[in-house]
Every structure is written in C-alpha cells, then in structure tokens.
GROMACS .gro file of C-alpha atoms in nm:
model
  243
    1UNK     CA    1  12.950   7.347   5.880
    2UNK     CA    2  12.962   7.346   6.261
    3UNK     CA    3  12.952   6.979   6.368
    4UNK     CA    4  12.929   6.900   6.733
    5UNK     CA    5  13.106   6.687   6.967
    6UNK     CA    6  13.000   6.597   7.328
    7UNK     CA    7  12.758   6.503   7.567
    8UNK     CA    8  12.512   6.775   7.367
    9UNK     CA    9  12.565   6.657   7.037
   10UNK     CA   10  12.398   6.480   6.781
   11UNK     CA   11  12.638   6.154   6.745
   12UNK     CA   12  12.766   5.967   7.068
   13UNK     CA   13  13.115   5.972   7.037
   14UNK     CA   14  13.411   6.201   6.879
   15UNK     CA   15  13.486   5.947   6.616
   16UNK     CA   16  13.101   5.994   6.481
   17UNK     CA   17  13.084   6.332   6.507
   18UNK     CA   18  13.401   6.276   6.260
   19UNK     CA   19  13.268   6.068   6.046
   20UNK     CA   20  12.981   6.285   5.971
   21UNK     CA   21  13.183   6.611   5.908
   22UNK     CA   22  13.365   6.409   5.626
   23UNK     CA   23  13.058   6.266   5.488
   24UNK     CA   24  12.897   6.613   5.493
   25UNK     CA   25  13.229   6.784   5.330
   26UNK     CA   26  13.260   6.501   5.073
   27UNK     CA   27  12.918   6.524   4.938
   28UNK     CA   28  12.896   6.934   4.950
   29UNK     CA   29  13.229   6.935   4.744
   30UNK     CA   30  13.112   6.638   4.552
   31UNK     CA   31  12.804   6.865   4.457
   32UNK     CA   32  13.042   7.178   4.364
   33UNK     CA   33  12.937   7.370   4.673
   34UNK     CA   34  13.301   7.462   4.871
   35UNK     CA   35  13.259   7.352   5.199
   36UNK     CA   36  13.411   7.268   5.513
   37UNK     CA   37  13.334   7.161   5.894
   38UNK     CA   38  13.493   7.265   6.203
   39UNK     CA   39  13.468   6.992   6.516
   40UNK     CA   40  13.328   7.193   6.796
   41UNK     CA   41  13.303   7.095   7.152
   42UNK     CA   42  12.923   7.011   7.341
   43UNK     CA   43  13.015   6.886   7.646
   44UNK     CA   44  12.852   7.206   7.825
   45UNK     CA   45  12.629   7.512   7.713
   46UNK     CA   46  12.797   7.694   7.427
   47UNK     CA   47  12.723   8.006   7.571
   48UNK     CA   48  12.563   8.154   7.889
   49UNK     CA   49  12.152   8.042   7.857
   50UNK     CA   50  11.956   7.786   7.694
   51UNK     CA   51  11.593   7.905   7.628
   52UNK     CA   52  11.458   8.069   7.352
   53UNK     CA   53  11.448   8.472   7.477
   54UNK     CA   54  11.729   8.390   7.717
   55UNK     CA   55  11.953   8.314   7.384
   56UNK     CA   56  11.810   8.610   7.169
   57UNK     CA   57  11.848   8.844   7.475
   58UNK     CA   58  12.234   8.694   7.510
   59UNK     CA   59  12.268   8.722   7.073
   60UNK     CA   60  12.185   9.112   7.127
   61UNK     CA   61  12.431   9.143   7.400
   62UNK     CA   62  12.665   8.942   7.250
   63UNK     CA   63  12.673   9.172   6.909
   64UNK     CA   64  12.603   9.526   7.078
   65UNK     CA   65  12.940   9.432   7.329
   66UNK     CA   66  12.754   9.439   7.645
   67UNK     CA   67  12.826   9.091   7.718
   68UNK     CA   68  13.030   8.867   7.525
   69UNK     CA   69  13.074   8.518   7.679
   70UNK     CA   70  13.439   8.401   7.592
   71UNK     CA   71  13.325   8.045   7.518
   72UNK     CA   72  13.074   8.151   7.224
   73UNK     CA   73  13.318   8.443   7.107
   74UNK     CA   74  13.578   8.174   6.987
   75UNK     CA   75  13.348   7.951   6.869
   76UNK     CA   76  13.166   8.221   6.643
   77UNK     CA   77  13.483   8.385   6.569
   78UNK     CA   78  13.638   8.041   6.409
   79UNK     CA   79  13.320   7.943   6.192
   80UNK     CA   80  13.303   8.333   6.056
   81UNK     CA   81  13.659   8.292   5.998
   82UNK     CA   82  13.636   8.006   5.794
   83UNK     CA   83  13.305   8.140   5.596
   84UNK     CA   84  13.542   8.470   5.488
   85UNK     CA   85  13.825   8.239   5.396
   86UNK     CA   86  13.658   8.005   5.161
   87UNK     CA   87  13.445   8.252   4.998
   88UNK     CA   88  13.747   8.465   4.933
   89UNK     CA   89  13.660   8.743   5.135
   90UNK     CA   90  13.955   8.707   5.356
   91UNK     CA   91  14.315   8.560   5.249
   92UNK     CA   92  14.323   8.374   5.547
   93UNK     CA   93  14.201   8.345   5.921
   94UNK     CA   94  14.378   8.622   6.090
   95UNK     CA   95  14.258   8.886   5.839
   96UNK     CA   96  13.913   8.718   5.859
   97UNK     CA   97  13.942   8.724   6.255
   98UNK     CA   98  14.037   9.105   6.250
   99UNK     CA   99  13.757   9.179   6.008
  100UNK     CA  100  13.499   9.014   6.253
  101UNK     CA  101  13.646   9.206   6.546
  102UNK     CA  102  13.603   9.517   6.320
  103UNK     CA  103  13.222   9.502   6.261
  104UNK     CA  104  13.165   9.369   6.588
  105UNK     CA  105  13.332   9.653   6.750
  106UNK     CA  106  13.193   9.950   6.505
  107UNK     CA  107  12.874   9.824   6.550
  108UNK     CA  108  12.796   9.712   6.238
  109UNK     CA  109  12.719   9.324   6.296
  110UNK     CA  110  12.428   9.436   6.553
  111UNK     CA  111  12.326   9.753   6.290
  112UNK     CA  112  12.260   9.444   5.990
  113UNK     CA  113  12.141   9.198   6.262
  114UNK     CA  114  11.828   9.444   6.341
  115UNK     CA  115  11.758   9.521   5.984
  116UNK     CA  116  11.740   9.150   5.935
  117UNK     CA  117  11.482   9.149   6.219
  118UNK     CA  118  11.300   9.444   6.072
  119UNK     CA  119  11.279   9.309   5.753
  120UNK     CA  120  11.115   8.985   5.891
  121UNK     CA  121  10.884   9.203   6.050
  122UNK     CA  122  11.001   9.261   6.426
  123UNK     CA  123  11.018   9.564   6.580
  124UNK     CA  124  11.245   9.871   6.397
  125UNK     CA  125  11.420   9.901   6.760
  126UNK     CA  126  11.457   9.580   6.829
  127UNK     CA  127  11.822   9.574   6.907
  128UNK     CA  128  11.792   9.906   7.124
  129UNK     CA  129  11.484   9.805   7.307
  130UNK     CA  130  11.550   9.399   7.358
  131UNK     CA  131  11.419   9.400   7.702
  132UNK     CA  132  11.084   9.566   7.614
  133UNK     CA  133  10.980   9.274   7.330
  134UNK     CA  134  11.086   8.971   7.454
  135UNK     CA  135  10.947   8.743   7.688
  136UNK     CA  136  11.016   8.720   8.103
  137UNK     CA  137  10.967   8.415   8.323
  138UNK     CA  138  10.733   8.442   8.617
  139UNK     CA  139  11.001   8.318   8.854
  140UNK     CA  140  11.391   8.388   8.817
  141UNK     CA  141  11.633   8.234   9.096
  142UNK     CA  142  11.910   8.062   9.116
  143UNK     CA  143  11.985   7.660   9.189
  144UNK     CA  144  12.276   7.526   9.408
  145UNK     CA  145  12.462   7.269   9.432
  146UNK     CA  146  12.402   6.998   9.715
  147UNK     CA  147  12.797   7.023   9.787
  148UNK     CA  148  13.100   7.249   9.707
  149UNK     CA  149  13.322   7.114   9.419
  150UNK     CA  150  13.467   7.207   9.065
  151UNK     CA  151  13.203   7.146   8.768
  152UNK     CA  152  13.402   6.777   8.624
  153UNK     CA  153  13.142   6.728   8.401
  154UNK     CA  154  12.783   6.832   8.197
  155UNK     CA  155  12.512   6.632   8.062
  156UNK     CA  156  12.417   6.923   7.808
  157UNK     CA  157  12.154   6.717   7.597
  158UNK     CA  158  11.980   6.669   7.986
  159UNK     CA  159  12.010   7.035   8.016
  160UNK     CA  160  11.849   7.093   7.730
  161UNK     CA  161  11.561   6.856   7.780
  162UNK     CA  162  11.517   7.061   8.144
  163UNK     CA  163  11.386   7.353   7.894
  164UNK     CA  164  11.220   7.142   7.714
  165UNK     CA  165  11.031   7.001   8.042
  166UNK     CA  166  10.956   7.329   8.133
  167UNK     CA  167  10.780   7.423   7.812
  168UNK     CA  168  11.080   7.591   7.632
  169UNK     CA  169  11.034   7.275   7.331
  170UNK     CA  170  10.836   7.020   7.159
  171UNK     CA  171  10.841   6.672   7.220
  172UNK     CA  172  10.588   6.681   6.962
  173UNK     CA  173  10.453   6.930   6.684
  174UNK     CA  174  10.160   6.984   6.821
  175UNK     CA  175  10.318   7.150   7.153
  176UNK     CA  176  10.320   7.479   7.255
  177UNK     CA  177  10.644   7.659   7.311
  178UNK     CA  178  10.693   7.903   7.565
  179UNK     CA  179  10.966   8.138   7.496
  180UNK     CA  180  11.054   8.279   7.822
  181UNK     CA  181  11.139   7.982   8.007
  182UNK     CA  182  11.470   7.864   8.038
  183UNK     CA  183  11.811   7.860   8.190
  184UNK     CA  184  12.097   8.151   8.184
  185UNK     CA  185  12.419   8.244   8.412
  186UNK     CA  186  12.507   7.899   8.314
  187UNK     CA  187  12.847   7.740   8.517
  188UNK     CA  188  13.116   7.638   8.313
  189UNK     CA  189  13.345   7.315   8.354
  190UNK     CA  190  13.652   7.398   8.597
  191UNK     CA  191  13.472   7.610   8.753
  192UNK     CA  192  13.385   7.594   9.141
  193UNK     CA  193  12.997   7.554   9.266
  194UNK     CA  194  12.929   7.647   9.634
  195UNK     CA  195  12.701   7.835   9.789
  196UNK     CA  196  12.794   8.165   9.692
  197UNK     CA  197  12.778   8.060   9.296
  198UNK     CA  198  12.491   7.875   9.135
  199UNK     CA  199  12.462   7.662   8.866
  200UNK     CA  200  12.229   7.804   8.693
  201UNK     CA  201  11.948   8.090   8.718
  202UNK     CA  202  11.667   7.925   8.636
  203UNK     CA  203  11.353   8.136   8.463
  204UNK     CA  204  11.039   7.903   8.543
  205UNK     CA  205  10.670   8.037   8.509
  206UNK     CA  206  10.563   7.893   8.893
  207UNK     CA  207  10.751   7.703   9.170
  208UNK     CA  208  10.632   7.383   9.094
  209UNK     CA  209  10.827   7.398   8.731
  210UNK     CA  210  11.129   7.571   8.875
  211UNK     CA  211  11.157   7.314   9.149
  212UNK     CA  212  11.157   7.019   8.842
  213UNK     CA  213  11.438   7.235   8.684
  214UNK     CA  214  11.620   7.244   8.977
  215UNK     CA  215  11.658   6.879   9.019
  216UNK     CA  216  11.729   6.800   8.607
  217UNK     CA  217  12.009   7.095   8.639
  218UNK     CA  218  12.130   6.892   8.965
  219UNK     CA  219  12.126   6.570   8.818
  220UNK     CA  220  12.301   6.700   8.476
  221UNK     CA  221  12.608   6.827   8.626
  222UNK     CA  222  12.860   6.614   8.828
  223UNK     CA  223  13.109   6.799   9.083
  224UNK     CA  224  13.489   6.653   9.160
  225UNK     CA  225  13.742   6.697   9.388
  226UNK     CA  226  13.971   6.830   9.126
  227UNK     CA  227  13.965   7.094   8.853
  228UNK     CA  228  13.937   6.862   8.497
  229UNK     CA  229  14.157   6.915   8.221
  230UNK     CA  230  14.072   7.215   8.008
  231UNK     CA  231  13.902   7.100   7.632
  232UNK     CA  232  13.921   7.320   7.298
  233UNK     CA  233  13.617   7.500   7.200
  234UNK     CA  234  13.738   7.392   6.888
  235UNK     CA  235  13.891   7.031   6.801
  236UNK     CA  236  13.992   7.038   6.446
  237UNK     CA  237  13.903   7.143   6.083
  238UNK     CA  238  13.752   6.913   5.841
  239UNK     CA  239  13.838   7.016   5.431
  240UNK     CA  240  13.804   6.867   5.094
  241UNK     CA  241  14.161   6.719   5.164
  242UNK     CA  242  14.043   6.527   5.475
  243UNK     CA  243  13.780   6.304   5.273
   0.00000   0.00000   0.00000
C-alpha cells in the first residue's frame, strides 16, 4: 500500500498518514492477505504533470525510457520492490530492484503495459503511437514566477484542484472531464524559479482558463531566499511487525 504524506495527501499531518498505514496493514494481515505500506512523500507533484493525458503521455515515456523523472522512478521502484518481496518473487529488495530495472530496460514493462491497453480495448499501437490518441490542450505555455527564488514549498492538493478548475475533475459526478487539460514540466522543491524557468507549462483550452491556472499555480507555490532541506521520496516502511 502506498500511503501519502504531505501537503497532497489524504490525512493532514505525518502522524495520520501513520496511523492509517498501521490500521490498513493490521486489518489486511488480520484478514490473511500479506500486506504492507510504504510512507511516501506529497508535498509536491510525484512526477512531472498532473492531468489526465499529461500523466498517461508521461506513464508511456516513463516505461519506453524516453523520459524517466527521478522523483517517480524511486518511488515506483520501492513499491514494486516491496510487491516482489512479499509475494516471494524476489528474496529481497535489491534483487527485486534489479529485476525492475531489467524489464524496464528490455522493454518488457511497456510491451505488457500496451497489451493491457489492448485488451481493454485501446488502440493495438498505443504505446508506439501515444501522441496520435490522446488528447492536446488548445493553449500550452508556460507560467512564471512574480520573483526569482528557490521553490521552499508546494501546496500540491491546490495544484491539483487548478486541474480540477480547469475541467481536468469532478467536483461532482455529474461533471464532465476533460482529459487534455492540465499541468506538466512541473518545478520541483530546491529548485530555482526565474524568468528563464517556469513553474509549470500549463495546457488550458482558451486564455481565459489558462490565465485562472496561472494564478492557482502562483498562489500554490511559495519561493525563499534559501534552498530547503532535501525530504525522502520515501519516509519509512510499515509491516505486520509495526502494528
């Protein structure tokens, strides 16, 4: 189980996120299912996008090598690792981690990820031909920063609502979602905004919904004077013995 901590995750603070990876480990054991959680950080985007064709087109890339973002890479790489090693597959996480790296680099995670898409009925060539089947914004540019500074902090559930403002989720069931709206190119905490790099690219569908963007993405992120202390993509491990 992947249990989040951060400013993009489910329960407010560290010690809840906590509390519910034990609850969730004690009553999946409890029910004879072997289980464990891993504690991972949400204080910014996971990956590189938030959207719903931004994060397919970055899952293709991601599993076809073209672009792996380093963030997402350890995070996927530790939850694989720890599915292999409780189901037996591996003996323990660095021959899980080298079998990952093995399929990922022979091709063979993106070969089964397209059948899997095939068999659901998408396209046969879906992972050769991304770009041809999913969906583009009618607007793509960037947003700046009103000042230079290093990225201190993220508001990632307000980033995530800025999608959903812009049509990329429900607030209700009834909504429509539009799947090519979103943002990508993401900055990352420690990292410097100025006017040569953006915060964000955002993919709007006129100028009145990118310029709404703009502001949310301004107002979610919060510049300092000074590069912040670097946190773990992953915090801890959660097992039977911890409950």
């Amino acid at each position: 189980m992947d249990v989040k901590v951060g400013s993009g995750a489910f329960m407010p603070t560290y010690e809840k996120s906590e509390e519910l990876a034990k609850s969730i480990v004690a009553v999946a054991n409890g029910a004879g299912t072997r289980t464990s959680a891993l504690l991972t950080d949400m204080n910014q985007v996971l990956a590189s996008s938030a959207g719903n064709a931004l994060e397919v087109r970055e899952a293709v890339r991601f599993l076809t090598g073209e672009y792996r973002n380093p963030r997402l890479y350890e995070v996927t790489m530790a939850l694989c690792a720890e599915m292999l090693v409780l189901s037996g597959l591996a003996k323990d996480t660095a021959e899980a981690r080298h079998k990952l790296d093995t399929v990922l680099d022979n091709g063979k995670a993106a070969e089964h990820f397209g059948k899997m898409v095939a068999g659901l009925g998408g396209p046969l060539d879906f992972v050769e031909n991304y770009e041809k089947y999913l969906a583009t914004a009618g607007i793509i540019k960037p947003v700046f920063a009103d000042a230079s500074g290093f990225v201190g902090a993220m508001d990632t559930r307000a980033l995530g609502m800025a999608v959903v403002g812009m049509g990329g989720g429900r607030r209700v069931a009834s909504d429509t979602i539009d799947y090519a709206v979103g943002l990508d190119e993401m900055i990352r905490l420690g990292q410097v905004a100025d006017s040569q790099t953006p915060l964000a690219m955002i993919h709007a569908q006129n100028e009145e919904q990118w310029q709404q963007a703009t502001e949310a993405v301004k107002a979610a992120i919060t510049l300092t004077d000074s590069k912040p202390e670097a946190t773990p993509e992953v915090y801890r491990q959660v097992g039977p013995q911890d409950v």
